[in-house]
Coordinates of C-alpha atoms and ligand atoms in Angstrom, one line a residue:
M1392 CA -1.6 -26.1 5.5
A1393 CA -2.1 -27.8 2.2
S1394 CA -1.4 -31.5 1.6
T1395 CA 0.9 -32.5 -1.3
N1396 CA -2.2 -33.3 -3.4
D1397 CA -3.9 -30.0 -2.6
N1398 CA -0.7 -28.3 -3.7
K1399 CA -0.6 -30.2 -7.0
D1400 CA -4.2 -29.3 -7.5
G1401 CA -3.5 -25.7 -6.9
L1402 CA -0.6 -25.5 -9.3
K1403 CA -2.7 -27.4 -11.9
M1404 CA -5.5 -24.9 -11.5
I1405 CA -3.1 -22.0 -12.1
E1406 CA -2.0 -23.7 -15.3
E1407 CA -5.5 -24.2 -16.5
L1408 CA -6.6 -20.7 -15.7
T1409 CA -3.7 -19.1 -17.5
T1410 CA -4.0 -21.5 -20.5
N1411 CA -7.7 -20.7 -20.9
A1412 CA -7.4 -17.0 -20.1
Q1413 CA -9.4 -15.8 -23.0
Q1414 CA -12.3 -18.2 -22.7
I1415 CA -12.5 -17.6 -19.0
Q1416 CA -12.5 -13.8 -19.4
E1417 CA -15.4 -14.1 -21.9
Q1418 CA -17.3 -16.3 -19.4
V1419 CA -16.7 -13.9 -16.6
L1420 CA -18.0 -10.9 -18.5
Q1421 CA -21.0 -12.9 -19.8
Q1422 CA -21.8 -14.0 -16.2
I1423 CA -21.5 -10.5 -14.8
L1424 CA -23.7 -9.0 -17.6
E1425 CA -26.3 -11.7 -17.3
T1426 CA -26.6 -11.3 -13.6
N1427 CA -26.4 -7.6 -13.4
G1428 CA -27.7 -6.4 -16.8
G1429 CA -31.0 -5.5 -15.1
T1430 CA -29.4 -3.2 -12.5
E1431 CA -30.3 0.4 -12.6
Y1432 CA -26.8 1.4 -13.6
L1433 CA -26.2 -1.1 -16.4
S1434 CA -29.7 -0.9 -17.8
R1435 CA -29.1 2.8 -18.5
F1436 CA -26.4 1.8 -21.0
I1437 CA -27.2 -1.7 -22.3
N1438 CA -30.8 -2.1 -21.6
G1439 CA -30.8 -5.9 -21.1
Q1440 CA -28.3 -6.7 -23.8
T1441 CA -25.5 -8.9 -22.6
D1442 CA -23.2 -9.2 -25.6
K1443 CA -19.6 -8.0 -25.3
Q1444 CA -19.7 -5.7 -28.2
C1445 CA -22.6 -3.8 -26.7
F1446 CA -20.8 -3.6 -23.4
K1447 CA -17.7 -2.2 -25.0
T1448 CA -19.4 0.4 -27.0
K1449 CA -22.1 1.5 -24.6
V1450 CA -20.8 1.2 -21.1
P1451 CA -18.6 4.1 -20.2
I1452 CA -15.2 4.0 -18.7
V1453 CA -15.5 5.5 -15.2
T1454 CA -13.7 6.7 -12.1
Y1455 CA -14.8 6.3 -8.6
E1456 CA -16.4 9.8 -8.6
D1457 CA -18.7 8.7 -11.5
V1458 CA -20.1 5.8 -9.6
K1459 CA -20.0 7.3 -6.1
P1460 CA -23.6 8.5 -6.2
Y1461 CA -24.7 4.9 -6.8
I1462 CA -22.4 3.5 -4.2
D1463 CA -23.5 6.1 -1.6
R1464 CA -27.2 5.2 -2.1
I1465 CA -26.4 1.5 -1.4
A1466 CA -24.3 2.5 1.6
N1467 CA -27.2 4.6 2.8
G1468 CA -29.5 1.6 2.8
E1469 CA -31.4 1.7 -0.5
T1470 CA -32.0 -1.9 -1.4
S1471 CA -33.1 -1.9 -5.1
N1472 CA -30.8 -3.3 -7.7
I1473 CA -28.7 -0.2 -8.1
L1474 CA -25.3 -1.6 -9.2
V1475 CA -25.4 -5.3 -8.4
T1476 CA -28.1 -8.0 -8.1
E1477 CA -26.3 -10.1 -5.4
P1478 CA -26.7 -8.5 -2.0
V1479 CA -23.9 -6.2 -0.9
V1480 CA -22.6 -7.6 2.4
E1481 CA -20.1 -4.9 3.4
F1482 CA -17.9 -2.2 2.0
Y1483 CA -14.1 -2.2 1.8
T1484 CA -12.5 1.1 2.6
S1485 CA -9.8 1.8 0.1
T1486 CA -6.7 3.8 0.5
G1487 CA -7.8 5.9 -2.4
T1488 CA -9.7 8.9 -1.2
S1489 CA -12.7 10.8 -2.4
G1490 CA -13.4 14.3 -0.9
G1491 CA -10.7 13.4 1.7
L1492 CA -12.4 10.2 2.8
P1493 CA -11.6 6.6 1.9
K1494 CA -13.5 5.3 -1.1
L1495 CA -16.2 2.7 -0.3
I1496 CA -16.0 -0.4 -2.5
P1497 CA -19.1 -2.7 -2.4
V1498 CA -18.4 -6.4 -1.5
T1499 CA -20.6 -9.4 -2.2
A1500 CA -20.3 -12.9 -0.8
Q1501 CA -18.6 -14.0 -4.0
V1502 CA -15.6 -11.8 -3.1
Y1503 CA -15.0 -13.9 0.0
N1504 CA -14.7 -17.1 -2.0
Q1505 CA -12.3 -15.4 -4.4
R1506 CA -10.0 -14.2 -1.7
V1507 CA -9.8 -17.7 -0.1
L1508 CA -8.9 -19.1 -3.5
Y1509 CA -6.2 -16.5 -4.1
F1510 CA -4.8 -17.1 -0.7
L1511 CA -4.6 -20.8 -1.3
L1512 CA -3.1 -20.5 -4.7
S1513 CA -0.5 -18.0 -3.5
N1514 CA 0.4 -20.6 -0.8
C1515 CA 0.8 -23.3 -3.3
L1516 CA 3.4 -21.2 -5.1
M1517 CA 5.4 -20.6 -2.0
N1518 CA 5.3 -24.3 -1.2
K1519 CA 6.5 -25.1 -4.7
Q1520 CA 9.4 -22.7 -4.5
L1521 CA 10.5 -23.6 -1.0
G1522 CA 9.5 -27.2 -1.0
D1523 CA 8.5 -26.7 2.6
L1524 CA 5.1 -28.5 2.6
D1525 CA 6.3 -30.9 5.2
K1526 CA 8.4 -28.6 7.2
P1527 CA 6.7 -27.6 10.5
G1528 CA 6.9 -24.0 11.4
K1529 CA 5.1 -20.7 12.0
R1530 CA 4.9 -17.4 10.2
M1531 CA 5.7 -14.2 12.1
Q1532 CA 3.3 -11.9 10.3
V1533 CA 2.8 -8.5 12.0
L1534 CA -0.7 -7.6 11.1
F1535 CA -3.2 -4.9 12.3
A1536 CA -6.9 -4.9 12.0
K1537 CA -8.2 -1.3 11.7
P1538 CA -11.3 0.0 13.5
E1539 CA -14.5 -0.6 11.5
T1540 CA -17.1 2.0 10.9
E1541 CA -20.8 1.6 9.9
T1542 CA -22.4 3.3 6.9
A1543 CA -25.8 5.1 7.3
G1544 CA -27.4 2.0 5.9
G1545 CA -25.9 -0.2 8.6
F1546 CA -23.1 -1.9 6.5
K1547 CA -19.7 -2.5 7.9
A1548 CA -17.0 -0.4 6.3
R1549 CA -13.5 -1.7 6.9
T1550 CA -10.2 -2.4 5.1
V1551 CA -9.7 -5.6 3.1
L1552 CA -7.2 -6.8 5.7
T1553 CA -9.6 -6.2 8.6
S1554 CA -12.3 -8.1 6.8
L1555 CA -10.0 -11.0 6.0
L1556 CA -8.6 -11.2 9.6
K1557 CA -12.2 -11.4 11.0
D1558 CA -13.2 -14.1 8.5
S1559 CA -13.8 -17.4 10.3
W1560 CA -11.9 -19.1 7.5
F1561 CA -8.8 -17.1 8.3
I1562 CA -9.3 -17.6 12.0
T1563 CA -9.7 -21.4 11.7
N1564 CA -7.1 -22.1 9.0
V1565 CA -4.4 -19.5 8.9
S1566 CA -4.2 -17.8 12.3
K1567 CA -2.9 -21.0 14.0
L1568 CA 0.0 -21.0 11.6
C1569 CA 1.1 -17.6 12.8
T1570 CA 3.0 -16.6 15.9
S1571 CA 0.7 -13.7 16.7
P1572 CA -2.3 -14.7 18.7
I1573 CA -5.4 -13.6 16.9
E1574 CA -6.5 -11.3 19.8
T1575 CA -3.3 -9.2 19.4
L1576 CA -4.2 -8.4 15.8
F1577 CA -7.5 -6.9 16.9
C1578 CA -6.2 -4.7 19.7
S1579 CA -7.1 -1.1 18.9
D1580 CA -3.9 0.3 20.4
N1581 CA -1.2 -0.3 17.7
N1582 CA 1.6 -0.1 20.3
Q1583 CA 0.2 -2.7 22.5
S1584 CA -0.6 -4.8 19.5
M1585 CA 2.9 -4.4 18.1
F1586 CA 4.6 -5.2 21.5
C1587 CA 2.6 -8.4 21.9
Q1588 CA 3.1 -9.5 18.3
L1589 CA 6.8 -9.1 18.6
L1590 CA 6.9 -10.7 22.0
S1591 CA 5.0 -13.7 20.6
G1592 CA 7.3 -13.9 17.6
L1593 CA 10.4 -13.8 19.8
I1594 CA 9.1 -16.4 22.2
Q1595 CA 8.5 -18.8 19.3
R1596 CA 11.7 -17.7 17.4
D1597 CA 12.9 -21.2 16.8
E1598 CA 9.7 -22.2 15.0
V1599 CA 9.5 -19.2 12.7
V1600 CA 9.9 -20.0 9.0
S1601 CA 9.1 -16.6 7.6
V1602 CA 8.8 -13.0 8.9
G1603 CA 6.8 -10.2 7.4
S1604 CA 3.6 -8.3 7.0
T1605 CA 1.5 -6.9 4.2
F1606 CA 3.8 -4.1 3.0
A1607 CA 7.5 -3.4 3.4
T1608 CA 6.7 -0.4 5.5
V1609 CA 5.1 -2.4 8.3
V1610 CA 8.0 -4.7 8.5
L1611 CA 10.3 -1.7 8.9
R1612 CA 8.1 -0.2 11.5
A1613 CA 8.2 -3.5 13.4
I1614 CA 12.0 -3.4 13.3
K1615 CA 12.1 0.1 14.6
F1616 CA 9.7 -0.8 17.4
L1617 CA 11.9 -3.7 18.3
E1618 CA 15.0 -1.4 18.4
D1619 CA 13.2 0.9 20.8
H1620 CA 11.7 -1.9 23.0
Y1621 CA 14.0 -4.9 22.9
E1622 CA 15.2 -4.3 26.4
E1623 CA 11.7 -4.4 27.7
L1624 CA 10.7 -7.4 25.5
C1625 CA 13.7 -9.3 26.9
S1626 CA 12.8 -8.5 30.4
N1627 CA 9.3 -9.7 29.9
I1628 CA 10.7 -13.0 28.5
K1629 CA 13.2 -13.3 31.4
T1630 CA 10.6 -12.8 34.1
G1631 CA 7.6 -14.3 32.3
R1632 CA 5.7 -11.2 33.3
L1633 CA 4.0 -9.0 30.7
S1634 CA 4.6 -5.2 31.0
D1635 CA 1.8 -3.4 33.0
W1636 CA 1.1 -0.9 30.2
I1637 CA -0.3 -3.8 28.1
T1638 CA -3.8 -3.3 29.4
D1639 CA -5.8 -4.7 26.5
S1640 CA -7.5 -7.8 28.0
G1641 CA -7.4 -9.8 24.7
C1642 CA -3.6 -9.2 24.4
R1643 CA -2.9 -9.9 28.0
N1644 CA -4.9 -13.2 28.1
A1645 CA -3.5 -14.4 24.8
V1646 CA 0.1 -13.6 25.5
S1647 CA 0.0 -14.9 29.1
L1648 CA -0.7 -18.4 27.6
I1649 CA 2.7 -18.5 25.9
L1650 CA 4.8 -16.2 28.1
K1651 CA 6.9 -18.2 30.6
P1652 CA 10.1 -17.2 32.4
N1653 CA 13.0 -18.0 30.1
P1654 CA 16.2 -16.2 31.0
E1655 CA 18.2 -18.1 28.5
L1656 CA 16.1 -17.0 25.6
S1657 CA 16.0 -13.5 26.9
D1658 CA 19.8 -13.4 27.1
S1659 CA 20.3 -14.7 23.6
I1660 CA 17.9 -12.1 22.2
R1661 CA 19.5 -9.3 24.2
N1662 CA 22.9 -10.3 22.9
I1663 CA 21.8 -10.2 19.3
C1664 CA 19.9 -6.9 19.7
S1665 CA 22.6 -5.1 21.6
C1666 CA 25.1 -5.5 18.7
E1667 CA 26.1 -2.1 17.3
S1668 CA 25.0 -2.9 13.8
W1669 CA 21.6 -4.3 13.1
E1670 CA 22.6 -5.6 9.7
G1671 CA 21.0 -9.0 9.2
I1672 CA 19.0 -8.7 12.4
L1673 CA 16.0 -10.6 11.1
K1674 CA 18.1 -13.6 10.1
K1675 CA 19.8 -13.6 13.5
L1676 CA 16.7 -13.3 15.5
W1677 CA 14.8 -15.8 13.5
P1678 CA 17.5 -18.2 12.2
K1679 CA 15.1 -20.6 10.5
A1680 CA 13.3 -17.9 8.6
E1681 CA 13.6 -18.5 4.9
Y1682 CA 12.1 -15.3 3.5
I1683 CA 10.6 -11.9 4.4
R1684 CA 7.0 -11.4 3.2
G1685 CA 5.8 -7.9 2.4
I1686 CA 5.1 -6.0 -0.8
T1687 CA 8.2 -4.3 -2.1
T1688 CA 6.9 -3.3 -5.6
G1689 CA 5.4 0.1 -6.7
S1690 CA 5.9 2.8 -4.1
M1691 CA 7.2 0.2 -1.7
S1692 CA 10.4 -0.2 -3.8
Q1693 CA 11.9 2.7 -1.9
Y1694 CA 12.3 0.5 1.1
V1695 CA 14.0 -2.5 -0.6
E1696 CA 17.5 -1.4 0.3
T1697 CA 16.7 -0.9 4.0
L1698 CA 14.8 -4.2 4.2
E1699 CA 17.7 -6.0 2.6
F1700 CA 20.1 -4.5 5.1
Y1701 CA 18.0 -5.9 8.0
G1702 CA 17.2 -9.1 6.2
G1703 CA 20.8 -10.5 6.0
G1704 CA 20.2 -12.1 2.6
L1705 CA 16.7 -13.4 3.2
P1706 CA 14.7 -13.1 0.0
L1707 CA 11.9 -10.5 -0.1
V1708 CA 8.6 -11.9 -1.2
S1709 CA 5.8 -9.8 -2.8
S1710 CA 3.2 -12.4 -3.5
I1711 CA 0.1 -10.6 -4.7
Y1712 CA -1.2 -7.6 -6.5
M1713 CA -4.6 -6.6 -5.4
C1714 CA -6.8 -3.7 -4.6
S1715 CA -10.0 -3.2 -2.7
E1716 CA -11.8 -3.3 -6.0
A1717 CA -10.5 -6.6 -7.2
I1718 CA -7.9 -9.3 -6.7
C1719 CA -5.7 -9.0 -9.8
G1720 CA -2.4 -10.8 -10.0
L1721 CA -0.2 -13.5 -8.4
N1722 CA 3.6 -13.6 -8.4
L1723 CA 4.4 -17.0 -9.9
E1724 CA 8.1 -16.6 -8.9
P1725 CA 7.8 -15.5 -5.3
L1726 CA 11.6 -15.6 -4.7
A1727 CA 12.4 -13.3 -7.6
K1728 CA 14.2 -10.0 -6.8
P1729 CA 11.8 -7.1 -6.1
S1730 CA 12.9 -5.4 -9.3
D1731 CA 12.1 -8.5 -11.4
V1732 CA 8.7 -9.2 -9.8
S1733 CA 5.7 -9.5 -12.2
Y1734 CA 2.2 -10.4 -11.4
T1735 CA 0.3 -12.9 -13.5
F1736 CA -3.3 -12.0 -13.9
L1737 CA -5.7 -14.8 -13.2
P1738 CA -8.7 -14.5 -15.5
N1739 CA -11.4 -15.7 -13.1
M1740 CA -11.3 -12.8 -10.6
A1741 CA -12.8 -10.0 -12.7
Y1742 CA -13.1 -8.9 -16.3
F1743 CA -9.9 -6.9 -17.0
E1744 CA -9.3 -4.3 -19.7
F1745 CA -6.2 -2.3 -20.3
L1746 CA -6.1 1.3 -21.5
P1747 CA -2.8 1.9 -23.3
V1748 CA -0.8 4.8 -21.9
N1749 CA 2.2 6.5 -23.2
K1750 CA 5.3 6.5 -21.1
D1751 CA 7.2 9.7 -21.7
G1752 CA 10.6 9.9 -20.1
A1753 CA 10.2 9.5 -16.3
T1754 CA 6.6 10.5 -16.1
M1755 CA 3.3 9.3 -17.6
S1756 CA 2.1 11.7 -20.2
E1757 CA -1.3 12.0 -21.9
Q1758 CA -3.1 8.8 -22.9
I1759 CA -2.8 7.6 -26.4
Q1760 CA -6.3 8.0 -27.9
S1761 CA -7.1 4.3 -28.3
E1762 CA -9.5 1.7 -27.1
P1763 CA -8.9 -0.5 -24.1
V1764 CA -7.7 -4.0 -25.0
D1765 CA -8.6 -7.3 -23.4
L1766 CA -6.4 -9.3 -21.0
V1767 CA -5.0 -11.6 -23.7
N1768 CA -4.4 -8.9 -26.2
V1769 CA -2.0 -6.7 -24.3
R1770 CA 1.4 -6.2 -25.9
L1771 CA 4.8 -7.0 -24.5
G1772 CA 6.6 -3.9 -23.2
Q1773 CA 3.5 -1.7 -23.4
Y1774 CA 2.2 0.4 -20.5
Y1775 CA -1.5 0.2 -19.5
E1776 CA -3.9 1.7 -17.1
L1777 CA -6.0 -1.1 -15.5
L1778 CA -9.8 -1.2 -15.8
V1779 CA -11.9 -3.7 -13.9
T1780 CA -15.4 -5.0 -14.3
T1781 CA -16.3 -6.9 -11.1
F1782 CA -18.9 -9.3 -9.8
A1783 CA -19.6 -6.7 -7.1
G1784 CA -20.9 -3.8 -9.2
L1785 CA -18.0 -1.9 -10.8
Y1786 CA -18.0 -1.7 -14.6
R1787 CA -15.0 -0.5 -16.7
Y1788 CA -13.7 1.2 -13.5
K1789 CA -10.3 2.9 -13.5
V1790 CA -8.3 1.5 -10.6
G1791 CA -5.7 4.2 -11.2
D1792 CA -2.7 1.9 -11.5
I1793 CA -0.2 1.8 -14.3
L1794 CA 1.2 -1.6 -15.3
K1795 CA 3.8 -2.8 -17.8
V1796 CA 3.6 -6.1 -19.7
T1797 CA 6.7 -8.1 -19.0
G1798 CA 5.8 -11.5 -20.3
F1799 CA 3.1 -14.2 -20.5
H1800 CA 2.5 -17.4 -18.5
N1801 CA 0.7 -19.6 -21.0
N1802 CA -1.9 -17.1 -22.3
A1803 CA -2.1 -14.9 -19.3
P1804 CA 0.0 -11.7 -19.3
Q1805 CA 2.4 -10.8 -16.5
F1806 CA 2.6 -7.2 -15.4
Q1807 CA 5.2 -5.2 -13.5
F1808 CA 3.5 -2.6 -11.2
V1809 CA 4.8 0.7 -12.4
E1810 CA 3.0 3.4 -10.4
T1811 CA -0.2 4.7 -9.1
Q1812 CA -1.4 7.3 -11.5
N1813 CA -0.8 10.9 -10.3
V1814 CA 0.8 9.9 -7.0
I1815 CA 4.0 11.7 -6.3
L1816 CA 4.4 11.1 -2.6
S1817 CA 3.7 8.0 -0.6
V1818 CA 5.3 6.7 2.6
E1819 CA 2.7 4.0 3.5
S1820 CA -0.5 3.5 1.6
D1821 CA -1.1 7.3 1.5
K1822 CA -1.4 8.7 -2.0
T1823 CA -0.5 12.4 -2.4
S1824 CA -0.8 13.8 -5.9
E1825 CA 0.8 16.9 -7.4
S1826 CA -2.5 18.8 -6.9
D1827 CA -2.9 17.7 -3.3
L1828 CA 0.6 19.0 -2.6
L1829 CA -0.1 22.3 -4.4
K1830 CA -3.2 22.7 -2.3
A1831 CA -1.3 22.0 0.9
V1832 CA 1.5 24.4 0.0
T1833 CA -0.9 27.1 -1.1
E1834 CA -2.8 26.9 2.3
A1835 CA 0.4 27.0 4.3
K1836 CA 2.0 29.9 2.5
T1837 CA -0.9 32.2 3.4
L1838 CA 0.8 32.4 6.8
L1839 CA 3.9 33.9 5.3
D1840 CA 2.1 36.5 3.1
P1841 CA 1.6 39.0 6.0
L1842 CA 5.3 38.7 6.9
G1843 CA 6.4 39.8 3.5
F1844 CA 7.7 36.5 2.3
I1845 CA 7.1 35.0 -1.1
L1846 CA 7.5 31.3 -1.9
R1847 CA 9.5 31.3 -5.1
W1848 CA 9.8 27.6 -5.6
Y1849 CA 9.0 24.4 -3.9
T1850 CA 9.5 20.7 -4.5
S1851 CA 9.2 17.5 -2.4
Y1852 CA 10.5 14.1 -1.7
V1853 CA 9.9 11.2 0.7
D1854 CA 12.7 10.7 3.2
T1855 CA 12.9 7.1 4.0
S1856 CA 16.3 7.3 5.7
S1857 CA 14.6 7.1 9.1
I1858 CA 11.8 4.9 10.2
P1859 CA 9.0 5.8 9.7
G1860 CA 9.6 7.9 6.6
H1861 CA 8.2 11.4 6.2
Y1862 CA 7.5 14.0 3.5
V1863 CA 10.1 16.7 3.0
I1864 CA 9.0 19.9 1.2
F1865 CA 11.9 22.2 0.0
W1866 CA 11.0 25.9 0.1
E1867 CA 12.9 28.7 -1.5
L1868 CA 11.7 32.0 0.0
M1869 CA 12.3 35.6 -0.9
T1870 CA 11.2 38.8 0.8
K1871 CA 9.0 41.3 -1.0
E1872 CA 11.7 44.0 -0.6
G1873 CA 14.4 41.9 -2.2
D1874 CA 16.0 38.6 -2.3
D1875 CA 17.3 38.5 1.2
N1876 CA 15.8 35.6 3.1
T1877 CA 18.4 35.3 5.7
K1878 CA 16.1 37.4 7.8
E1879 CA 15.1 35.2 10.8
L1880 CA 12.2 33.0 10.0
D1881 CA 9.8 32.7 12.9
P1882 CA 10.0 29.0 14.0
M1883 CA 6.5 29.2 15.4
I1884 CA 5.1 30.4 12.1
M1885 CA 7.1 27.9 10.1
E1886 CA 5.9 25.0 12.4
E1887 CA 2.4 26.3 11.8
C1888 CA 3.0 26.1 8.1
C1889 CA 4.0 22.4 8.5
Y1890 CA 0.9 21.8 10.5
K1891 CA -1.3 23.5 7.9
M1892 CA 0.2 21.4 5.1
E1893 CA -0.5 18.2 7.1
E1894 CA -4.0 19.3 7.9
S1895 CA -4.6 19.8 4.2
L1896 CA -3.4 16.3 3.2
G1897 CA -5.7 13.3 2.7
F1898 CA -7.5 11.2 5.3
I1899 CA -5.2 8.2 4.8
Y1900 CA -2.1 10.4 5.3
K1901 CA -3.5 11.8 8.5
M1902 CA -4.5 8.3 9.7
Y1903 CA -1.0 7.0 9.3
R1904 CA 0.3 10.2 11.0
K1905 CA -1.9 9.5 14.0
E1906 CA -0.5 6.0 14.2
N1907 CA 3.1 7.2 13.9
A1908 CA 3.4 5.2 10.8
I1909 CA 4.5 8.4 9.0
A1910 CA 6.7 10.9 10.8
A1911 CA 6.1 14.7 10.9
L1912 CA 6.3 16.5 7.6
E1913 CA 9.4 18.7 7.3
I1914 CA 9.9 22.0 5.5
R1915 CA 13.5 22.5 4.5
V1916 CA 14.2 26.1 3.6
V1917 CA 17.0 26.4 1.0
K1918 CA 19.1 29.4 0.2
Q1919 CA 18.6 31.8 -2.7
A1920 CA 19.1 30.4 -6.2
S1921 CA 19.0 26.7 -5.1
F1922 CA 16.3 26.0 -7.6
E1923 CA 18.3 27.6 -10.3
A1924 CA 21.1 25.2 -9.5
L1925 CA 18.5 22.4 -9.6
M1926 CA 17.4 23.6 -13.1
D1927 CA 21.0 23.7 -14.3
Y1928 CA 21.3 20.1 -13.1
Y1929 CA 18.2 18.9 -15.0
V1930 CA 19.4 20.8 -18.1
T1931 CA 22.7 18.9 -18.0
Q1932 CA 20.5 15.8 -17.9
G1933 CA 18.7 16.7 -21.1
A1934 CA 15.8 18.9 -19.9
S1935 CA 14.8 21.7 -22.2
V1936 CA 15.3 25.1 -20.7
S1937 CA 12.3 26.5 -22.4
Q1938 CA 10.0 23.8 -21.2
Y1939 CA 11.4 23.4 -17.7
K1940 CA 8.7 23.3 -15.2
G1941 CA 10.6 22.1 -12.1
P1942 CA 9.8 18.7 -10.6
A1943 CA 6.9 18.4 -8.1
C1944 CA 8.9 15.6 -6.5
I1945 CA 12.6 14.8 -6.6
K1946 CA 13.5 11.2 -7.5
S1947 CA 17.2 11.5 -8.3
K1948 CA 19.8 11.3 -5.6
D1949 CA 22.0 13.9 -7.4
A1950 CA 19.2 16.4 -7.6
L1951 CA 18.5 15.8 -3.9
K1952 CA 22.1 16.5 -3.0
I1953 CA 21.9 19.8 -4.8
L1954 CA 19.0 21.0 -2.6
D1955 CA 20.1 19.3 0.6
S1956 CA 23.5 21.0 0.4
R1957 CA 21.7 24.4 0.3
V1958 CA 19.4 23.9 3.3
I1959 CA 19.5 26.8 5.7
A1960 CA 16.7 25.8 8.1
R1961 CA 14.4 22.9 8.9
F1962 CA 11.0 22.9 10.5
S1963 CA 8.3 20.4 11.5
S1964 CA 5.3 20.7 13.7
P1965 CA 5.1 19.0 17.1
R1966 CA 1.3 18.8 16.6
K1967 CA -0.3 16.0 14.6
P1968 CA -3.0 16.9 12.2
K1969 CA -6.6 16.2 13.2
L1970 CA -8.1 13.2 11.5
L1971 CA -11.3 14.9 10.4
Ligands
AMP2509 P1 -6.3 -0.6 -1.4 O1 -7.4 -0.6 -2.4 O2 -6.4 0.4 -0.4 O3 -6.1 -2.0 -0.9 O4 -5.0 -0.3 -2.2 C1 -4.7 -1.0 -3.4 C2 -3.6 -0.3 -4.1 O5 -2.3 -0.7 -3.5 C3 -3.4 -0.8 -5.5 O6 -4.3 -0.1 -6.4 C4 -2.0 -0.4 -5.8 O7 -1.8 0.9 -6.1 C5 -1.3 -0.8 -4.5 N1 -0.8 -2.2 -4.5 C6 -1.5 -3.3 -4.2 N2 -0.7 -4.4 -4.4 C7 0.5 -3.9 -4.8 C8 1.7 -4.5 -5.3 N3 1.9 -5.8 -5.2 N4 2.7 -3.7 -5.7 C9 2.5 -2.4 -5.8 N5 1.4 -1.7 -5.4 C10 0.4 -2.5 -4.9

């Protein structure tokens, strides 16, 4: 897409931004305060003053819940300067939830320019690493726009990706470099969309220079779909006739333009796919692909091994760290191993502050009582919680992510993504905290009370051994009369318990369940004293008996084996939870 000169300019820009990180951060804050100091929100605290010191001492550090009343007023159509002077043009719906619904993040026109810039810079880095500026080729990117909603005030509310895919800049400049016709990304039926995107990618397999999606999970879902549908895809390619169940007119029209009878291509794809092992399948199907794109850091790191298995040695590329609130960091070494990936913050995107946090053993403990530090003042090896002050009306806002400083590029720090605060279970972009899980378990176990069962212990983990992954909740039960839980558990009631738990989980979880991107939650009942055996294990690993609380989520393979070897029954609900 970029010429050699554009690429040079892009790389030069990264050097300049990272070299002048401090100065640029000061300018960004100054600009935000000068523009928005008179808003209802900021004037409550700084009353027209725009100096940094005043900002730091008077503007509070907040969470979404603190600013939600202001955001809701904008979403409901109030037009006065509530949070931001520039007009709000739409809202991003974040995967973080508030009261069970996605958070709404205000977007101004400036955000659009920033995301184009970030996209271009990220591309320059790929070009530099692969030296493929002049190589022709297409990307097979499996992407899905999600349905948009409208706020009471008439604003669009949609995901960052949906907004990007509908941007005319994307449609004109990027979409033509991808194998998926743009219409297939907008199809509201995910199965039809996936089928057509894979079909398009297979038809153009000799041109494909990279495969991927946004997150590792989506790539794995595509592979699973391919496994289930390759026969049908091959027969479509052989006959040049699209399956009748593809009824979406956008998909049909777009795919018909590239689908021609090609028995030879169909045979070679069928030969590859009918092999017993799918190890290296991506490399075999798309022999010119040089890498797999898709985020594999943070909660996505649980999928690295599986993706490597299918990738056949193709490097995994996580190029960007961003959230609905702000674009944050770029990976300057896109071909680095997932465990070595760090994101370099570019100082022109937002004003960033970092609240030091203590890392205590495997879990984050209480925050050190200290002040947030500026971008250029973070310390190597230290863990921080990210705060952003944006051009679009968020001030000292806790994103909820924990990052670790791994180095510097010029004067800009590089961070490894550690975890999302308080999230213990995540298959996709769902975020389930310890308290969400407790609530779900508490609601489900009410069904067992009348039957005389008591839930002694529970814990959880994400099973990613199958695609899609799913939540597993281990339960150890006892009866009120004694310890004997071998008494038959009623499968109908246990399935209902699974259903109740899923009903209690957040909107994003249920949305992915609806799309089959997360499989049904499973309760595994373990025999008596399993959790004592688990505790013995943790004690051998150094846990203190007197302080032992039991993990809300199992991370260790050995601990998992202890529980899995004691499972006496497994249940899941055939019904999916209702979205609302
Ligand atoms: P959303 O606001 O719904 O787009 O979700 C953004 C969140 O996704 C971030 O706050 C992170 O928790 C997570 N995320 C985004 N990019 C990455 C990345 N490169 N590595 C790990 N987690 C990420």
